[in-house]
PDB file of C-alpha atoms and ligand atoms in Angstrom:
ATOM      1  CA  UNK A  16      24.471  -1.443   8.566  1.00  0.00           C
ATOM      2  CA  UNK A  17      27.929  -0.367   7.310  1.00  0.00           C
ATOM      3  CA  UNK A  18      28.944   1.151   4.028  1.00  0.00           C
ATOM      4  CA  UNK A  19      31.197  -1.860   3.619  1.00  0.00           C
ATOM      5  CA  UNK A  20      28.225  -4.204   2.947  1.00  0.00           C
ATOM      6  CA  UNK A  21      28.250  -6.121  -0.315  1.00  0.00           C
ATOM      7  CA  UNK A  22      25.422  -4.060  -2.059  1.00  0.00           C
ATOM      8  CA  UNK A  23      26.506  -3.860  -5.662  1.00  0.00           C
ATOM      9  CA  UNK A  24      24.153  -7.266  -6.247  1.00  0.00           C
ATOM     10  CA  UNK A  25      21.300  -4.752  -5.430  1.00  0.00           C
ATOM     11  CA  UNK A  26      21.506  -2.964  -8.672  1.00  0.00           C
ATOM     12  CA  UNK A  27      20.732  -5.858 -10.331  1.00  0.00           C
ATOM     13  CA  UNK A  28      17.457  -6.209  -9.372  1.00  0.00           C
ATOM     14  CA  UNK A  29      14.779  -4.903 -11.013  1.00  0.00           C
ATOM     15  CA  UNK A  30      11.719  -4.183  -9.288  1.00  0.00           C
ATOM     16  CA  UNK A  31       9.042  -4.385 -11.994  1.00  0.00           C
ATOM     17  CA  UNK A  32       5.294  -3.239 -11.081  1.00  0.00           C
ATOM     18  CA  UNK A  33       2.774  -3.955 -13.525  1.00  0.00           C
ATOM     19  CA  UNK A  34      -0.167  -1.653 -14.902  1.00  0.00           C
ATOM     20  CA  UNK A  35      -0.471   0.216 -11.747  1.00  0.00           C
ATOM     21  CA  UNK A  36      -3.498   2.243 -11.527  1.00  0.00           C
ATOM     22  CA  UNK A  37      -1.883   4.710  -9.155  1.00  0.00           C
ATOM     23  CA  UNK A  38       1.053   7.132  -9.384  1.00  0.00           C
ATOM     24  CA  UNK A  39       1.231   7.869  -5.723  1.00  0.00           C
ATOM     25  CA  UNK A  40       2.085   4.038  -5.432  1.00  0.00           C
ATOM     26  CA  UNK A  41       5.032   4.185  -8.136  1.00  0.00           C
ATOM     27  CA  UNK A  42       6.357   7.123  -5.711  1.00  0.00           C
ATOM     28  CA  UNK A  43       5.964   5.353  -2.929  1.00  0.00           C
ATOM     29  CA  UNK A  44       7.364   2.204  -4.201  1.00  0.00           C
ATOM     30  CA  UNK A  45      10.531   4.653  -5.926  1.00  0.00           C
ATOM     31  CA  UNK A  46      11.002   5.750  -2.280  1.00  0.00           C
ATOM     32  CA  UNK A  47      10.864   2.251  -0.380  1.00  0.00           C
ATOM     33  CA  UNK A  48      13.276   1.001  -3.468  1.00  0.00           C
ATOM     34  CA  UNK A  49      16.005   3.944  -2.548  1.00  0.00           C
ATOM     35  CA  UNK A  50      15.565   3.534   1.420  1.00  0.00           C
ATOM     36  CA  UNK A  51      17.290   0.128   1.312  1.00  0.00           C
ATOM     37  CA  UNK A  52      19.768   0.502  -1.806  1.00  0.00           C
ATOM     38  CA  UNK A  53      17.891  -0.510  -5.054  1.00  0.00           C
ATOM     39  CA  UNK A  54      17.658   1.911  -7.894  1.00  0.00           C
ATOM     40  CA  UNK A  55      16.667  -0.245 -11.111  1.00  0.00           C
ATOM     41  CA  UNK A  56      12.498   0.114 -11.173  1.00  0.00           C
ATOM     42  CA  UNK A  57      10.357  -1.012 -14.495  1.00  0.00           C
ATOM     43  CA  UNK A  58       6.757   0.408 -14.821  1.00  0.00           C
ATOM     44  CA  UNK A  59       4.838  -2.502 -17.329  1.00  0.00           C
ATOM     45  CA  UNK A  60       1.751   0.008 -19.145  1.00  0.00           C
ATOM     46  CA  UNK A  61       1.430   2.387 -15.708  1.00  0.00           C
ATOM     47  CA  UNK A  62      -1.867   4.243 -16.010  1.00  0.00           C
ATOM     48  CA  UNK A  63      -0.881   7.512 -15.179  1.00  0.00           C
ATOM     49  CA  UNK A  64       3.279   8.470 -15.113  1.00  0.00           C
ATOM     50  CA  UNK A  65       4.613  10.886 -14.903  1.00  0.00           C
ATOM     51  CA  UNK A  66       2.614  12.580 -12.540  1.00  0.00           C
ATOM     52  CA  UNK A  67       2.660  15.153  -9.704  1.00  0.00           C
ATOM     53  CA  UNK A  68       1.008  12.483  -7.016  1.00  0.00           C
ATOM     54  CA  UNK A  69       4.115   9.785  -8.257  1.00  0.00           C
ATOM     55  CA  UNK A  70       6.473  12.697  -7.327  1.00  0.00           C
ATOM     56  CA  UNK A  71       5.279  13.805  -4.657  1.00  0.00           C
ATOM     57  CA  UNK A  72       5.275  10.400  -2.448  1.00  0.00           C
ATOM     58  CA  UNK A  73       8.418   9.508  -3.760  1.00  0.00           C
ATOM     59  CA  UNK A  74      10.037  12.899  -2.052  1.00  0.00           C
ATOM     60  CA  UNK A  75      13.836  12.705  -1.898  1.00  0.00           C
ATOM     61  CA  UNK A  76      13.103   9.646  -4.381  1.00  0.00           C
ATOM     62  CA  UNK A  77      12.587  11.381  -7.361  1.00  0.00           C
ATOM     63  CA  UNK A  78      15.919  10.545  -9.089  1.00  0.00           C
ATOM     64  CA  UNK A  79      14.703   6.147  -8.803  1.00  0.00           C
ATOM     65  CA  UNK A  80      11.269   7.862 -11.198  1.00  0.00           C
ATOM     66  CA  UNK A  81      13.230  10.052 -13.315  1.00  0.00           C
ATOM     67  CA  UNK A  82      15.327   7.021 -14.143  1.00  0.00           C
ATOM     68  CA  UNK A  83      12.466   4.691 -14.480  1.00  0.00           C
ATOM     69  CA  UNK A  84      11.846   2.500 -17.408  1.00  0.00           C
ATOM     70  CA  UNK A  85       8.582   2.216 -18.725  1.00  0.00           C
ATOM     71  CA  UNK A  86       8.097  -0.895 -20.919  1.00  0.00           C
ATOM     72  CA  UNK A  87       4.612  -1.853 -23.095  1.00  0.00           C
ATOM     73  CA  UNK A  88       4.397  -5.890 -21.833  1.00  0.00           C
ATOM     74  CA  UNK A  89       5.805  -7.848 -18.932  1.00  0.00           C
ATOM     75  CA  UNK A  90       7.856  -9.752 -21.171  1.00  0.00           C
ATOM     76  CA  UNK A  91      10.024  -6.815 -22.406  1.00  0.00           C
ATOM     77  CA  UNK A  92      10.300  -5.747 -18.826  1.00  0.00           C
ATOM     78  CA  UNK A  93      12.147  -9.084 -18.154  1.00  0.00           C
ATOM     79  CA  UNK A  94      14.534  -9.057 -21.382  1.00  0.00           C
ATOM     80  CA  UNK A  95      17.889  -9.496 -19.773  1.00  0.00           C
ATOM     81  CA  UNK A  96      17.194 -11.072 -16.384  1.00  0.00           C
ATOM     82  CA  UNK A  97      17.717 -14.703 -15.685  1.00  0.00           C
ATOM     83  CA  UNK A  98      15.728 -15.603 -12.820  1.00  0.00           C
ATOM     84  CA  UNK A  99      12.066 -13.806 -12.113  1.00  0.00           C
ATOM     85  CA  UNK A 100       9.998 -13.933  -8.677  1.00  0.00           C
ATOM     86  CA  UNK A 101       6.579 -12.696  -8.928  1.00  0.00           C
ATOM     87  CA  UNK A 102       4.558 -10.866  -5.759  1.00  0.00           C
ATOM     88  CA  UNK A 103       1.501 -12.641  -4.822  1.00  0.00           C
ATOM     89  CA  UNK A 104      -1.028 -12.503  -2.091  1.00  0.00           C
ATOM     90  CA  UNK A 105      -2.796 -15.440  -2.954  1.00  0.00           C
ATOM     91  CA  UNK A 106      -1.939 -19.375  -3.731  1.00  0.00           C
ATOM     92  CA  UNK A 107      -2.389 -20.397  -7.698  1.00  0.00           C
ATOM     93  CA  UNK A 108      -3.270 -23.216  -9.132  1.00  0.00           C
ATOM     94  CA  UNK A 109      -0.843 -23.998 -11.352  1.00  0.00           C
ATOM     95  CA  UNK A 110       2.001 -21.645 -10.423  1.00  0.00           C
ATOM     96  CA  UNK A 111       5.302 -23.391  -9.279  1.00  0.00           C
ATOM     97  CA  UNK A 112       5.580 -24.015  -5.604  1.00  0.00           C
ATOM     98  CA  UNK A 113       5.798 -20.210  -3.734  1.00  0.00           C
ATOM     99  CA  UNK A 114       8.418 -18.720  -1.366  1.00  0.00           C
ATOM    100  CA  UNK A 115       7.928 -16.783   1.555  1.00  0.00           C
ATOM    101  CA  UNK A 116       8.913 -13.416   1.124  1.00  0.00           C
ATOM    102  CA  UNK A 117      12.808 -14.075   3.221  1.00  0.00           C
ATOM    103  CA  UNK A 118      13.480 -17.241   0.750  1.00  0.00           C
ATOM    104  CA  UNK A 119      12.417 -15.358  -1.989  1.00  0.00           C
ATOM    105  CA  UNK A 120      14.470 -12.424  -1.492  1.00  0.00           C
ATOM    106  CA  UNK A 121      17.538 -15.034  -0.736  1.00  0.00           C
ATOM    107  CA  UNK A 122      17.338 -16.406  -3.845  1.00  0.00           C
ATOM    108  CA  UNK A 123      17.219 -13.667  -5.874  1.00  0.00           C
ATOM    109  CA  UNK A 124      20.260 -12.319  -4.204  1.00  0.00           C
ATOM    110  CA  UNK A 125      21.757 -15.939  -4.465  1.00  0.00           C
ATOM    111  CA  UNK A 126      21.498 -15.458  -8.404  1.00  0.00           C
ATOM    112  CA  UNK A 127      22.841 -12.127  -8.353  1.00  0.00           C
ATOM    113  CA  UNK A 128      26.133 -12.847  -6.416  1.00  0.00           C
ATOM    114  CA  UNK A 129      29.345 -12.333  -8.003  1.00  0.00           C
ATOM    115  CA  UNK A 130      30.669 -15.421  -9.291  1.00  0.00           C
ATOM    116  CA  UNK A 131      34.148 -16.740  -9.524  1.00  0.00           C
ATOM    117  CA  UNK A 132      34.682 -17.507 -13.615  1.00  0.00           C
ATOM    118  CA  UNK A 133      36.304 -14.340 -14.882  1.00  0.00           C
ATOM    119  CA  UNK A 134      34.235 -12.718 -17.395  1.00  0.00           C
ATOM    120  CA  UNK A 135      30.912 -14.583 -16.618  1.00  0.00           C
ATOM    121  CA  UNK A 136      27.747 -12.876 -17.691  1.00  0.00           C
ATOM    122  CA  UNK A 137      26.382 -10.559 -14.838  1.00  0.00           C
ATOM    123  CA  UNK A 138      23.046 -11.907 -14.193  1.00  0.00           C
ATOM    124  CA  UNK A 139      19.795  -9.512 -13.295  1.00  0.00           C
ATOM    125  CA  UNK A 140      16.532 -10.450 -11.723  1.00  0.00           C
ATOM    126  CA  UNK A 141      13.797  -8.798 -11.323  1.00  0.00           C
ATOM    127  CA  UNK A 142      10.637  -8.995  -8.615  1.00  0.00           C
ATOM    128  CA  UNK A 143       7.472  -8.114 -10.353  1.00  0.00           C
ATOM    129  CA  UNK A 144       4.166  -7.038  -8.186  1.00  0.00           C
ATOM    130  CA  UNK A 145       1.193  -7.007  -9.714  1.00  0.00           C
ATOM    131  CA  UNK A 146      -2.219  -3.911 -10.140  1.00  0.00           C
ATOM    132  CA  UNK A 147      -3.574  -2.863  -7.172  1.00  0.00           C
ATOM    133  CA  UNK A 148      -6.747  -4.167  -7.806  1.00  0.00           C
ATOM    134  CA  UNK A 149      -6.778  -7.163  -9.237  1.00  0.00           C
ATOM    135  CA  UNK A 150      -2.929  -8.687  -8.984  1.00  0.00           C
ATOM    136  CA  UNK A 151      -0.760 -10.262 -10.925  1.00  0.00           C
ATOM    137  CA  UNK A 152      -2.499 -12.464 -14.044  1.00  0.00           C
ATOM    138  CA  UNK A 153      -1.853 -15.864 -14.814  1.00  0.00           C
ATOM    139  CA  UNK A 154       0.135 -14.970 -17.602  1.00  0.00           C
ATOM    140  CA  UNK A 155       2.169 -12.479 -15.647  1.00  0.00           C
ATOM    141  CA  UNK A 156       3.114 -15.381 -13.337  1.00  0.00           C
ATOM    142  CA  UNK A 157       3.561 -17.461 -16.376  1.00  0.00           C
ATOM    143  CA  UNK A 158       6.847 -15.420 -16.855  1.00  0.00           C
ATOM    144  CA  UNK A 159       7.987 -15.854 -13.011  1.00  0.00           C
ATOM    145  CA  UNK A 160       9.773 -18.971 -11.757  1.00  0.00           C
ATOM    146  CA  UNK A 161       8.689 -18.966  -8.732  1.00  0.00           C
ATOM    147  CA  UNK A 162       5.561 -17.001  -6.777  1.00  0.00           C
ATOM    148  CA  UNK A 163       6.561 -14.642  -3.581  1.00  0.00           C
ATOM    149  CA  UNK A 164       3.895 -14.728  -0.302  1.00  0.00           C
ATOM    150  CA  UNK A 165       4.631 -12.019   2.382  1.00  0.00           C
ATOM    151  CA  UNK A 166       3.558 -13.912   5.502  1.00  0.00           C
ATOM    152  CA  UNK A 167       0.161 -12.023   6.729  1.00  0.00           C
ATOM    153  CA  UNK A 168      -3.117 -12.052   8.621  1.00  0.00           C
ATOM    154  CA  UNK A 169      -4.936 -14.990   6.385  1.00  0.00           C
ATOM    155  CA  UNK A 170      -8.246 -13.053   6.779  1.00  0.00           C
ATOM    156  CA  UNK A 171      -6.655  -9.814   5.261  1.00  0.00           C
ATOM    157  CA  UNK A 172      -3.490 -10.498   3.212  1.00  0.00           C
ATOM    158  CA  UNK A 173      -3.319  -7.851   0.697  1.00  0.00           C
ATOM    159  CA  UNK A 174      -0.559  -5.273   1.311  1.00  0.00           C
ATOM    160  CA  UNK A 175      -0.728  -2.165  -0.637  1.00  0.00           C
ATOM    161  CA  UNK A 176       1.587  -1.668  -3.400  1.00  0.00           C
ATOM    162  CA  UNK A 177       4.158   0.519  -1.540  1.00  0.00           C
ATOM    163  CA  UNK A 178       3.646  -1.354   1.780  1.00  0.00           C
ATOM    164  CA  UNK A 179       4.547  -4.371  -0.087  1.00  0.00           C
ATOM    165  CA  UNK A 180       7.465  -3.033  -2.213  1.00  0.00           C
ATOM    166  CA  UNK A 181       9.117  -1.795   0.745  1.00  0.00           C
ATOM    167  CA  UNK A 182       8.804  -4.835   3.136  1.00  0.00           C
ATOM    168  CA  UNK A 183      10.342  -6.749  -0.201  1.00  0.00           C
ATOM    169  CA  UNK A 184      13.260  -3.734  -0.373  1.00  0.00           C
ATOM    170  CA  UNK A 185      14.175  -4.655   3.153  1.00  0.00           C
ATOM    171  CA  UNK A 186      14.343  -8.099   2.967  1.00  0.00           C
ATOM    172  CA  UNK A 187      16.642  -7.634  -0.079  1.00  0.00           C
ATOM    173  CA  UNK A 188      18.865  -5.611   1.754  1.00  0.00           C
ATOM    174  CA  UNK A 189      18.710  -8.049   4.748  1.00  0.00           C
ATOM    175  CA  UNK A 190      19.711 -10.729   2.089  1.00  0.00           C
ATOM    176  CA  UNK A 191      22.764  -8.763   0.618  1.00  0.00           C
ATOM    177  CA  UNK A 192      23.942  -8.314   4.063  1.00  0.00           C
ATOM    178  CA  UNK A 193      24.082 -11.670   5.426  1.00  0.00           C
ATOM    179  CA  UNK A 194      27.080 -13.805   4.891  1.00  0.00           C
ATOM    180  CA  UNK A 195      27.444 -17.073   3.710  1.00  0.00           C
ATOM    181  CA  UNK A 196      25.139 -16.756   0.470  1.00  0.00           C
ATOM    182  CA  UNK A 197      26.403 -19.251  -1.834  1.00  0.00           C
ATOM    183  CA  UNK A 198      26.772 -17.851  -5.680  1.00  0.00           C
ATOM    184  CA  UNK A 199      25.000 -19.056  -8.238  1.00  0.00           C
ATOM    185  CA  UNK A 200      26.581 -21.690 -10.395  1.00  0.00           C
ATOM    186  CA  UNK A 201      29.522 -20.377 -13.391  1.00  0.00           C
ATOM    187  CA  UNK A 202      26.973 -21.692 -15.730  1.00  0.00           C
ATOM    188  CA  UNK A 203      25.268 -18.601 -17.482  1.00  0.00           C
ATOM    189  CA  UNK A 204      21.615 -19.078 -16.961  1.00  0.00           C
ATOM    190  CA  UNK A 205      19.170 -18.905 -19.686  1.00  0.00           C
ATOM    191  CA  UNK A 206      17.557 -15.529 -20.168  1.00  0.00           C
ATOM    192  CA  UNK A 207      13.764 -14.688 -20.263  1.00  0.00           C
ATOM    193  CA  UNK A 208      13.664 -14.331 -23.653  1.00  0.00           C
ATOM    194  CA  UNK A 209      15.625 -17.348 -24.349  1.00  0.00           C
ATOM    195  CA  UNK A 210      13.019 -19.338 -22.352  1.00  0.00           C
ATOM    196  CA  UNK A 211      10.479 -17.757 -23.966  1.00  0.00           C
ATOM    197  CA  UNK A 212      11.670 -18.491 -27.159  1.00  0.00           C
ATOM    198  CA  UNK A 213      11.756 -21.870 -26.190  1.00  0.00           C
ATOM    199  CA  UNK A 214       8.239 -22.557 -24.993  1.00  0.00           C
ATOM    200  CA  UNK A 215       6.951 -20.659 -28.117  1.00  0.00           C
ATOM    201  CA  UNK A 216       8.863 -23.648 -29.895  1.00  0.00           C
ATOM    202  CA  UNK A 217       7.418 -26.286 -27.811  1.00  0.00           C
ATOM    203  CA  UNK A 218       3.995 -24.751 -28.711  1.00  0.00           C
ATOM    204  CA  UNK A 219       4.271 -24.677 -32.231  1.00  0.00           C
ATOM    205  CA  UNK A 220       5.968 -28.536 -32.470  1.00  0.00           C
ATOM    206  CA  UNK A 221       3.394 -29.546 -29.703  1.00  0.00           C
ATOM    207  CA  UNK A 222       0.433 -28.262 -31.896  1.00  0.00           C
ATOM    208  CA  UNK A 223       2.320 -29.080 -34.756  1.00  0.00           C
ATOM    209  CA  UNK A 224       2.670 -32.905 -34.071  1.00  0.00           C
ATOM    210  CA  UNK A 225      -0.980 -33.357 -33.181  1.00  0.00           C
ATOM    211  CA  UNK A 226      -0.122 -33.551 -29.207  1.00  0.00           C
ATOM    212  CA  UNK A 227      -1.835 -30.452 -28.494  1.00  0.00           C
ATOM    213  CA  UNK A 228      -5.096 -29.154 -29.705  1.00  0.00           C
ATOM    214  CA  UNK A 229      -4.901 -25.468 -30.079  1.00  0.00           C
ATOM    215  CA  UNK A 230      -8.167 -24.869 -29.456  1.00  0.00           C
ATOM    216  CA  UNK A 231      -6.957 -25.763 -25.538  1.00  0.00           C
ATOM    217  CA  UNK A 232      -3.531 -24.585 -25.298  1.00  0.00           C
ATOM    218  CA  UNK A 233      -3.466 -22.772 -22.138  1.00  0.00           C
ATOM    219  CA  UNK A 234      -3.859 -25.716 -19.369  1.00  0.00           C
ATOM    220  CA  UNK A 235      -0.746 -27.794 -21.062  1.00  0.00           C
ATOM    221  CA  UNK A 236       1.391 -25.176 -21.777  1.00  0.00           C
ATOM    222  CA  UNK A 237       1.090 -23.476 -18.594  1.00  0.00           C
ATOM    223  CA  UNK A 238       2.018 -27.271 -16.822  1.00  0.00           C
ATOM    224  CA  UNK A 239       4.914 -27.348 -19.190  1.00  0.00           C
ATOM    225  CA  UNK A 240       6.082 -23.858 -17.809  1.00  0.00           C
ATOM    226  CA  UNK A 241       5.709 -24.742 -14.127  1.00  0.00           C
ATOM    227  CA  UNK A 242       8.261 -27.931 -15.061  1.00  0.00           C
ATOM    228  CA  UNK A 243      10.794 -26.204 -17.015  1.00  0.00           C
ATOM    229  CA  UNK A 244      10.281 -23.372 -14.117  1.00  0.00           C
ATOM    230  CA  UNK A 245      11.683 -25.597 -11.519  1.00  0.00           C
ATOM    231  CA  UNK A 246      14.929 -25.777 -12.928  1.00  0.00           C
ATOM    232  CA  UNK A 247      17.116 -23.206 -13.760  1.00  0.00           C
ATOM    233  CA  UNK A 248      17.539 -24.112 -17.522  1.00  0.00           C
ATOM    234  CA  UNK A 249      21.401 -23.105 -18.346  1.00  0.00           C
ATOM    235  CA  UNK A 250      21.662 -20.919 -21.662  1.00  0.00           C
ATOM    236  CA  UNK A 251      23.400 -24.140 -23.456  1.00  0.00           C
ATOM    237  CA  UNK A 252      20.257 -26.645 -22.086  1.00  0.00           C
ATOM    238  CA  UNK A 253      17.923 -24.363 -23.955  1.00  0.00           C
ATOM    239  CA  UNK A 254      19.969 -24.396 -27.237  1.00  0.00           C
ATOM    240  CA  UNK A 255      19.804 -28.448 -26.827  1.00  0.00           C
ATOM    241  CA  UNK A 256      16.081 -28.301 -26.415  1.00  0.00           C
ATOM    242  CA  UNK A 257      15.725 -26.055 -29.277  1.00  0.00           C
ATOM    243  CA  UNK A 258      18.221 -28.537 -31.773  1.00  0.00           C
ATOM    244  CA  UNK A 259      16.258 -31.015 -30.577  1.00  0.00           C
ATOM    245  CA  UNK A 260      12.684 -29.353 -30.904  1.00  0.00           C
ATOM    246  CA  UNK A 261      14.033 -28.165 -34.513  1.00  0.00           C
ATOM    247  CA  UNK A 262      14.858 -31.980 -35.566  1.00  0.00           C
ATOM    248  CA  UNK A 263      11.589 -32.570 -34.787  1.00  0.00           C
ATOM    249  CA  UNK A 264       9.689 -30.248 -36.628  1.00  0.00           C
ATOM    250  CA  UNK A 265      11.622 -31.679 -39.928  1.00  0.00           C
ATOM    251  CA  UNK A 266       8.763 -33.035 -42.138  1.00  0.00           C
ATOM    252  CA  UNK A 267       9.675 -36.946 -41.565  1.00  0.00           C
ATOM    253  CA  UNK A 268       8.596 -36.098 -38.373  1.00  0.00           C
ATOM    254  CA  UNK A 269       5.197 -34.302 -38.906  1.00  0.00           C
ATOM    255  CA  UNK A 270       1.809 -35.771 -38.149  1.00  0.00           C
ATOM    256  CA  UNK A 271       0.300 -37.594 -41.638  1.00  0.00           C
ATOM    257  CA  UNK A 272      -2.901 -35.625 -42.297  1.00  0.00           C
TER     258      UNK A 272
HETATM  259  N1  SAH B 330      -6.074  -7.476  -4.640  1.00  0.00           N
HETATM  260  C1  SAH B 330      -4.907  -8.079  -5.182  1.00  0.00           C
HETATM  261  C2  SAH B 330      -3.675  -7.653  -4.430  1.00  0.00           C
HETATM  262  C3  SAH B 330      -3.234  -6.301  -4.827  1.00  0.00           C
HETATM  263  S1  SAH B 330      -1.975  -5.654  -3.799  1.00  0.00           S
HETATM  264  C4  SAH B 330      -5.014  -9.591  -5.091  1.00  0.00           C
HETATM  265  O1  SAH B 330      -5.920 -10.098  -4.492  1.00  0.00           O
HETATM  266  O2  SAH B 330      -4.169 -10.288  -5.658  1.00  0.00           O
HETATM  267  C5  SAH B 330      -0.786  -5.179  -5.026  1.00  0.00           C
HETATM  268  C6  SAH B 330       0.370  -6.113  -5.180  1.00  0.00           C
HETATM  269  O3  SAH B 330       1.172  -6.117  -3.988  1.00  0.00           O
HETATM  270  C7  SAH B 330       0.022  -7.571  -5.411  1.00  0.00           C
HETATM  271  O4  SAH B 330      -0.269  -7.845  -6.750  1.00  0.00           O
HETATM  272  C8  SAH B 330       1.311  -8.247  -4.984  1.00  0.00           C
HETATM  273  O5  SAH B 330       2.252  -8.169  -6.028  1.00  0.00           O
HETATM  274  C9  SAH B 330       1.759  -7.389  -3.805  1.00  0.00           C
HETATM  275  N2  SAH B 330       1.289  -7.940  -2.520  1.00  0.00           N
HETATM  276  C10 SAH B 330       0.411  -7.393  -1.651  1.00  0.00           C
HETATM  277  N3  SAH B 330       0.248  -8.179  -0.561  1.00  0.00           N
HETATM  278  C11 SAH B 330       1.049  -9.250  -0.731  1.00  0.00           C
HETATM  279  C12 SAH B 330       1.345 -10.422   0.024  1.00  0.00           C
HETATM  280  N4  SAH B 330       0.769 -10.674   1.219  1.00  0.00           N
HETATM  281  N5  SAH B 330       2.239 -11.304  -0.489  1.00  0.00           N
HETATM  282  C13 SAH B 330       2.811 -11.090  -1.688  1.00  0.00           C
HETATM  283  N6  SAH B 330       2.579 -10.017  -2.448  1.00  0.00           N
HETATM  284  C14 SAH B 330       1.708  -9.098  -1.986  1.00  0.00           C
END
């Protein structure tokens, strides 16, 4: 590869690991980030960091963990970024539909492309992986559009962390290097905390209109997610939904008790 690649778009992903249990895997995954180009990584409530081991396997890497941002939820390690893929080894339930690992990483990169209106909003994504020992949660992938397999051995699937991080680096880097990626629309996309926002909304007029019992919330709301995850809502959709969800809530509208 040639210093003339387009690689700018790869400072606008965050890689985002949450609650990992061990420092030597935040160096190792600081290292695999700077091999192929990235810089930008997120810890989510690391157990131990900073440490000696994280430094040590991160090696000439230790500028990536010095620069490392270390957030208390998931959900304020995504403020800012307008599409989210989430790592996981094994098929959900009721995630959306997954990616391979080389479709994932091309349409991350697709949705970090420059794009032609002057003055657009430069969109970040991130990738989020999840503990070493148990994965990512439900509600972790609750925040991700779409899930992210790395083809493997179906008996034995689990990378570790750094393994898993790098492979995801590289085919990042592959992505940014190959032509022909189209850009993302001109529309700005809806943030994470815009969307969030919104199905908080959707909650409260869903429970608030009788629809959905609160005593069961998780099962709807989490089918709701996987819909609205399919598309990519534009910032302007999600004020609609939210005129429209506020409307609703008006008390002409409320369930007669
Ligand atoms: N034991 C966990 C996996 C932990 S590996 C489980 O069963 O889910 C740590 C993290 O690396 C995972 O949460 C995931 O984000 C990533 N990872 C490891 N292997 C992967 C694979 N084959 N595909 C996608 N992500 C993987």
């Amino acid at each position: 590869m040639n210093s003339a690649l387009p690689l700018e778009p790869l400072a606008r992903i965050r890689i985002v690991l949450s609650r990992p249990s061990h420092p030597g895997n935040i160096g190792a995954a600081a290292r695999a980030m700077k091999t192929m180009g990235l810089t930008r990584l997120t810890l989510v409530a690391p157990k131990l960091f900073p440490h000696p081991d994280a430094e040590a396997r991160a090696s000439g890497a230790v500028d990536v963990l010095a620069q490392a941002v270390v957030c208390a939820t998931l959900a304020e390690a995504l403020t800012g970024t307008v599409l989210v893929a989430g790592m996981s080894a094994r098929r959900r339930d009721l995630a959306a539909p997954f990616r391979w690992a080389r479709e994932g990483a091309a349409e991350l990169l697709a949705a970090v492309q420059p794009r032609s209106q002057q003055g657009a909003r430069m969109n970040e994504v991130a990738l989020v992986f999840g503990t070493e020992a148990a994965g990512l949660s439900n509600d972790d992938l609750a925040l991700c559009h779409f899930p992210v397999m790395i083809p493997a051995n179906p008996e034995y699937s689990s990378l570790n962390l750094g393994s898993a991080v790098q492979l995801m680096c590289y085919e990042l880097r592959l992505a940014a290097a190959s032509p022909g990626l189209p850009p993302s629309s001109d529309a700005d996309l809806a943030t994470t905390e815009e969307i969030e926002g919104f199905h908080e909304h959707l909650e409260r007029v869903a429970v608030a209109s009788g629809f959905l019992d609160p005593t069961q919330p998780k099962r709807l709301m989490h089918r709701l997610r996987r819909l609205f995850g399919r598309v990519r809502l534009e910032h302007d959709e999600v004020s609609i939904l939210r005129g429209l969800l506020t409307t609703v809530e008006k008390p002409k509208y409320r369930k007669k008790s």
